[in-house]
XYZ file of C-alpha atoms in Angstrom:
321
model
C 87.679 40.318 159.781
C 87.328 43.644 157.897
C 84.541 42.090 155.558
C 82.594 41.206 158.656
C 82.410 44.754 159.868
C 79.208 46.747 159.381
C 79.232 49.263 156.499
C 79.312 51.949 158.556
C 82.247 50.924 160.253
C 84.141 50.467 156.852
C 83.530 54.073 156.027
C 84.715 55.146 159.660
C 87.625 53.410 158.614
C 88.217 55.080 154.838
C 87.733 58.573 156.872
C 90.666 57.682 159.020
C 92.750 56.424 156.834
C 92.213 59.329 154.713
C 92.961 61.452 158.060
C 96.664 60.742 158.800
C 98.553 62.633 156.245
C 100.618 60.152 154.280
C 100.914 57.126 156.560
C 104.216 54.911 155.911
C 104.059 52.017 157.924
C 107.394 50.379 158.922
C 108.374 46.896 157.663
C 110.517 46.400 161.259
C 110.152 47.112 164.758
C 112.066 50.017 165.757
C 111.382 49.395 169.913
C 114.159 51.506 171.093
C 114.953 53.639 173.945
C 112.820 54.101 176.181
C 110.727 51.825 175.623
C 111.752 47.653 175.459
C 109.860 44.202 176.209
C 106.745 45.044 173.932
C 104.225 42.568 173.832
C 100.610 42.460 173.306
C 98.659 41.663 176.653
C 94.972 41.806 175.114
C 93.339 40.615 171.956
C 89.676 41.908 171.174
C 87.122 40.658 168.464
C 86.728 42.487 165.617
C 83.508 41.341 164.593
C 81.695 42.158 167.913
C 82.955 46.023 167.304
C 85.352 45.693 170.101
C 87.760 48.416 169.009
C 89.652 50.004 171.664
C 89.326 53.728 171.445
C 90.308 54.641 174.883
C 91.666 53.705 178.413
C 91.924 54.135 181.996
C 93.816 52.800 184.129
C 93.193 51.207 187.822
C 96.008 49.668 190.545
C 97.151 46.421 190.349
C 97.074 46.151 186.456
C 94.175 46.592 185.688
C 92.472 48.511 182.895
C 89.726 49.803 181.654
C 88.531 50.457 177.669
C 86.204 51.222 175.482
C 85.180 49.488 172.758
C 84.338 52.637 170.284
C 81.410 50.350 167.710
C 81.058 48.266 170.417
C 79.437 50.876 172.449
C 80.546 49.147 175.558
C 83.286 49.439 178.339
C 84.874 46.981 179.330
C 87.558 45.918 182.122
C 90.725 44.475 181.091
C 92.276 42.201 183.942
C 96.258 41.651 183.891
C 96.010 38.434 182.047
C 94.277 39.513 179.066
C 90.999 38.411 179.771
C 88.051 41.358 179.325
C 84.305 41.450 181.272
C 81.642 44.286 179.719
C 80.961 46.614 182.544
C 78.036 48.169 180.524
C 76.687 48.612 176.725
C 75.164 51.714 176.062
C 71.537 52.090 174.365
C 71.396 52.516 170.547
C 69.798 55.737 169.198
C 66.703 55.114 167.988
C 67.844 56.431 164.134
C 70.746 54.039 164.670
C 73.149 56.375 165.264
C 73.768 57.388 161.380
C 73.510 61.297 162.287
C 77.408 60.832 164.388
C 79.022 63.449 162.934
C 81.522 62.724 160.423
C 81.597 58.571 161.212
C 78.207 57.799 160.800
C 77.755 55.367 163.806
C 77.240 55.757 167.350
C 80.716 55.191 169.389
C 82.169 55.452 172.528
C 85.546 57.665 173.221
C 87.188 58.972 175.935
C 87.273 57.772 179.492
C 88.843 58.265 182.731
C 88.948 56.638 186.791
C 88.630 58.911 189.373
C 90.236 57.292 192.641
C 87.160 55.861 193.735
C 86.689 53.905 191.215
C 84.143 56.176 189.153
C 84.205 55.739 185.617
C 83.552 58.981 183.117
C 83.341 58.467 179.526
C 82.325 60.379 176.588
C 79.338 58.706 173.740
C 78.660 60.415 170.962
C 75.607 59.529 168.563
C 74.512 62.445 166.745
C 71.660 62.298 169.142
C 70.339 64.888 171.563
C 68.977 62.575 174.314
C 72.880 60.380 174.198
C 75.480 62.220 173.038
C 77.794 63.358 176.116
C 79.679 62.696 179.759
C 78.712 59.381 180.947
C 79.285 58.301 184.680
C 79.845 54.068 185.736
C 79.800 54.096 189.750
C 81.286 50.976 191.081
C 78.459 48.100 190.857
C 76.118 50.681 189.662
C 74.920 51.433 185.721
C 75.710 54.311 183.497
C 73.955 57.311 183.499
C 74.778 60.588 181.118
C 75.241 63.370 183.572
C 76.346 66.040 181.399
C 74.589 66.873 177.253
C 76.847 68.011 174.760
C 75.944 69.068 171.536
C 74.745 66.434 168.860
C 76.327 68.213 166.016
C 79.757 67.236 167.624
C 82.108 64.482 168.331
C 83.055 64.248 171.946
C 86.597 62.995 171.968
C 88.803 63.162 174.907
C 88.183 63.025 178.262
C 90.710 64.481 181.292
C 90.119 64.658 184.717
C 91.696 67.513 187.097
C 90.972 65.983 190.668
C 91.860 69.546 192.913
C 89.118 70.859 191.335
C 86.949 68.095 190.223
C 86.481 69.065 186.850
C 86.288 66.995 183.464
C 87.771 68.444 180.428
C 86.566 67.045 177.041
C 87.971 67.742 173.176
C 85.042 67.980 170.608
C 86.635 67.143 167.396
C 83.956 68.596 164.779
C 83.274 71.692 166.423
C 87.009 72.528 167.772
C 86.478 72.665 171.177
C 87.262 71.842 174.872
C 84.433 71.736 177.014
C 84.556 71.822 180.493
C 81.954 69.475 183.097
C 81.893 69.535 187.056
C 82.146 65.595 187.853
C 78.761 65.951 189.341
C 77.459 66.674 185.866
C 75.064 69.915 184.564
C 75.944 72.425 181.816
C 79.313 72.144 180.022
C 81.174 75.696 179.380
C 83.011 75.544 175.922
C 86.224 76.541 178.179
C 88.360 77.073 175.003
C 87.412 77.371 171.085
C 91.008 78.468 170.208
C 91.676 78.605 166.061
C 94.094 75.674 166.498
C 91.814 73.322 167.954
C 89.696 73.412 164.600
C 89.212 70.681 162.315
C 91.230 71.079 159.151
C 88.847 68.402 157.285
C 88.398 65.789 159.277
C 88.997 65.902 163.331
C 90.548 68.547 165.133
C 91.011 68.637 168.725
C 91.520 64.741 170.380
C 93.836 63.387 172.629
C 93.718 64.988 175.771
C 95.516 65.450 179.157
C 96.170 67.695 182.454
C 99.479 68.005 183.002
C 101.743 70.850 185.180
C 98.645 73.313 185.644
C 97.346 72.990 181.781
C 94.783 71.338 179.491
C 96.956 69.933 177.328
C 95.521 68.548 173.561
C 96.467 67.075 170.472
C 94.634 67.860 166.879
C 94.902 65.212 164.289
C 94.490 66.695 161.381
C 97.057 69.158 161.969
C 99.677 66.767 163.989
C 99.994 69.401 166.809
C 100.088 69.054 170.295
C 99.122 72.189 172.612
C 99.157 73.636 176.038
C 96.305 75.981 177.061
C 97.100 76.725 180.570
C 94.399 76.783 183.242
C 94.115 80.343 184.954
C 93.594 80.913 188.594
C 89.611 81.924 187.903
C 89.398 78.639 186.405
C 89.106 79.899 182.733
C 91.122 79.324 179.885
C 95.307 80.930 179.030
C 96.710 81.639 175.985
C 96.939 78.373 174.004
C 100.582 77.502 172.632
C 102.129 74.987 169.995
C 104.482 72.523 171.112
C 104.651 70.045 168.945
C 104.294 69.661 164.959
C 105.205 66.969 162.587
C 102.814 64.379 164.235
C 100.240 63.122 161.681
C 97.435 61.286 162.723
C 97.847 62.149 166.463
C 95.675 60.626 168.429
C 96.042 60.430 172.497
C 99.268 60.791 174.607
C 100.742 59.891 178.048
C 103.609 61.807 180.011
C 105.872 59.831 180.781
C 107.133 61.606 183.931
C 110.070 63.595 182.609
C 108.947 66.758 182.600
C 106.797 67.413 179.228
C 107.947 64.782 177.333
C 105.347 62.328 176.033
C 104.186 59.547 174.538
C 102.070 59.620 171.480
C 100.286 57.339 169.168
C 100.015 58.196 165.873
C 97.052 56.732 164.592
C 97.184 56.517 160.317
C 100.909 55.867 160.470
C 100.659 52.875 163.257
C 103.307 54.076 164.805
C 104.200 55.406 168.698
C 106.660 58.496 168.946
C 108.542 59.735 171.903
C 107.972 63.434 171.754
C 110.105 65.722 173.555
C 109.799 69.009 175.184
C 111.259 71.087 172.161
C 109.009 68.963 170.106
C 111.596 67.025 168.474
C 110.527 63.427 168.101
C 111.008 60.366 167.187
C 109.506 56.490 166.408
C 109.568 54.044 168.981
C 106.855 51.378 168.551
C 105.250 50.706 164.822
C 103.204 48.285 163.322
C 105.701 45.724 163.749
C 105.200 45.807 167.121
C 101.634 45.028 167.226
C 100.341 48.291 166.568
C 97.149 48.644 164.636
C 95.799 52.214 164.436
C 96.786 53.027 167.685
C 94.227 55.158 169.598
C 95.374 55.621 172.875
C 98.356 55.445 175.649
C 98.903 55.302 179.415
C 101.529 54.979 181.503
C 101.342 52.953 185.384
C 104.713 53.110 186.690
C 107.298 51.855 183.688
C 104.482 50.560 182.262
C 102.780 51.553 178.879
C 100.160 50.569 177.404
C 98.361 51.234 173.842
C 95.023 50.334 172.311
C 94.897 49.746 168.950
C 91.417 49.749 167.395
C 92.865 48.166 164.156
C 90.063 51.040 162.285
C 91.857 50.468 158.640
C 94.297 47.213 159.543
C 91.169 45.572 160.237
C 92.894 43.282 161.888
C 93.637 42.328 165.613
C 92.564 45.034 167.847
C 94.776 45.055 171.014
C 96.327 45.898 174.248
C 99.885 46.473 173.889
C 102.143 46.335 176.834
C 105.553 47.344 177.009
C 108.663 48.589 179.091
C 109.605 52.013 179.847
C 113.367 52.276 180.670
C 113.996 55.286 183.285
């Protein structure tokens, strides 16, 4: 329970409540097209910091998270039940130098097809903070340093040219890593990836030829698209309205997406003239809902239950095509 949770963790969780511009939870489950049958597949523990910030997905059902106080990644089997694939080392000043939060967490991560896990830790810390690679069987190793004085967010992967994107939500920026690690290049530092208090630039995906980014304290999502050189377009606006945006999916109709909406515990259904509307709320099972992927016409959604402080989950449900 919340009164179990380190005191570090409780002021993570005032921060983000006080990030998602006038939350208003729903009383009823609004499920509605597209989405039907949802049903929570996964139940973590609290108490062990096992709040699920992030997720990849593998064939067969399988997922993979990360537990953001927990420090950890874990793998998620179809029937709910989870295995720690690795726990990362504390900082030696506990991790109380993490920008904004105050604790050392772990964020963003992605599955290249050979089973490779990248993900993002960020501890305030010079020697931690950064791209982290999981080989199958093997144990992490950081293979790329970003800054201390930011918050690695979200992670993307483009496989043509093996290249890691990652959103740095204090410093309002999108770095970009070669999957066999070395120097980041801060690929884009456009205005409207900025902070506006709190976190900026977060969710993140590659989608039709762009980087493609949400920024929670302004409840955008944008499209910066990738140039033939490699280097950054001219970043555009395509959604507003969204408060306390965290990650998104696609859901395979052209630029319409999925997005959870952290603060509010809600999921909307976003669509390419960034109308949008609620399809999954608290009623549902959502509790702070961090992140969303899509395997076929399935969804999923982590909720890291950061101010319910209750029941951090795996969500499943149905997408109707």
């Amino acid at each position: 329970m919340f009164k179990k949770l380190s005191m570090s963790a409780v002021s993570a969780a005032v921060l983000v409540a006080a990030a998602a511009a006038a939350p208003t939870p729903a009383s009823a489950s609004v499920e509605s097209a597209p989405l039907s049958r949802a049903r929570i597949a996964a139940h973590f523990d609290l108490t062990k910091g096992q709040m699920p910030e992030n997720i990849a997905l593998a064939p067969g059902g399988t997922t993979y998270v990360t537990f953001a106080q927990g420090r950890q990644v874990a793998k998620v089997s179809p029937n709910g039940t989870s295995r720690i694939l690795a726990t990362l080392p504390l900082p030696a000043d506990g991790g109380i130098h993490t920008p904004v939060l105050g604790f050392p967490l772990t964020v963003g991560i992605v599955r290249a097809h050979d089973g490779t896990l990248y993900f993002l830790y960020a501890t305030g810390t010079a020697d931690l903070t950064g791209v982290w690679r999981l080989r199958p069987g093997g144990k992490p190793q950081r293979i790329a340093a970003l800054p201390a004085g930011g918050l690695p967010n979200g992670l993307a992967l483009d496989p043509r040219t093996r290249t890691l994107y990652v959103t740095d939500s204090v410093l309002g920026t999108v770095w970009s890593v070669p999957t066999t690690g070395g120097t980041p290049t801060a690929w884009s530092t456009a205005p409207e990836l900025a902070p506006a208090g709190f976190l900026g630039a977060n969710g993140l995906k590659i989608h039709n030829g762009a980087v493609w980014a949400t920024n929670l304290d302004k409840g955008t999502v944008v499209r910066i698209p990738i140039l033939r050189d490699g280097r950054a377009g001219s970043l555009r606006t395509e959604a507003t309205g969204l408060p306390g945006i965290d990650d998104f999916a696609f859901t395979g109709h052209g630029n319409q997406l999925l997005a959870a909406l952290n603060g509010p515990n809600q999921v909307a259904l976003v669509q390419p003239d960034g109308s949008h509307s609620t399809v999954l709320t608290q009623a549902d099972g959502l509790r702070n809902p961090t992140s969303i992927a899509l395997s076929g016409n399935t969804v999923y959604v982590t909720s890291a239950a950061y101010t319910t402080a209750q029941d951090p989950n795996l969500l499943r449900a149905h997408l109707n095509r």
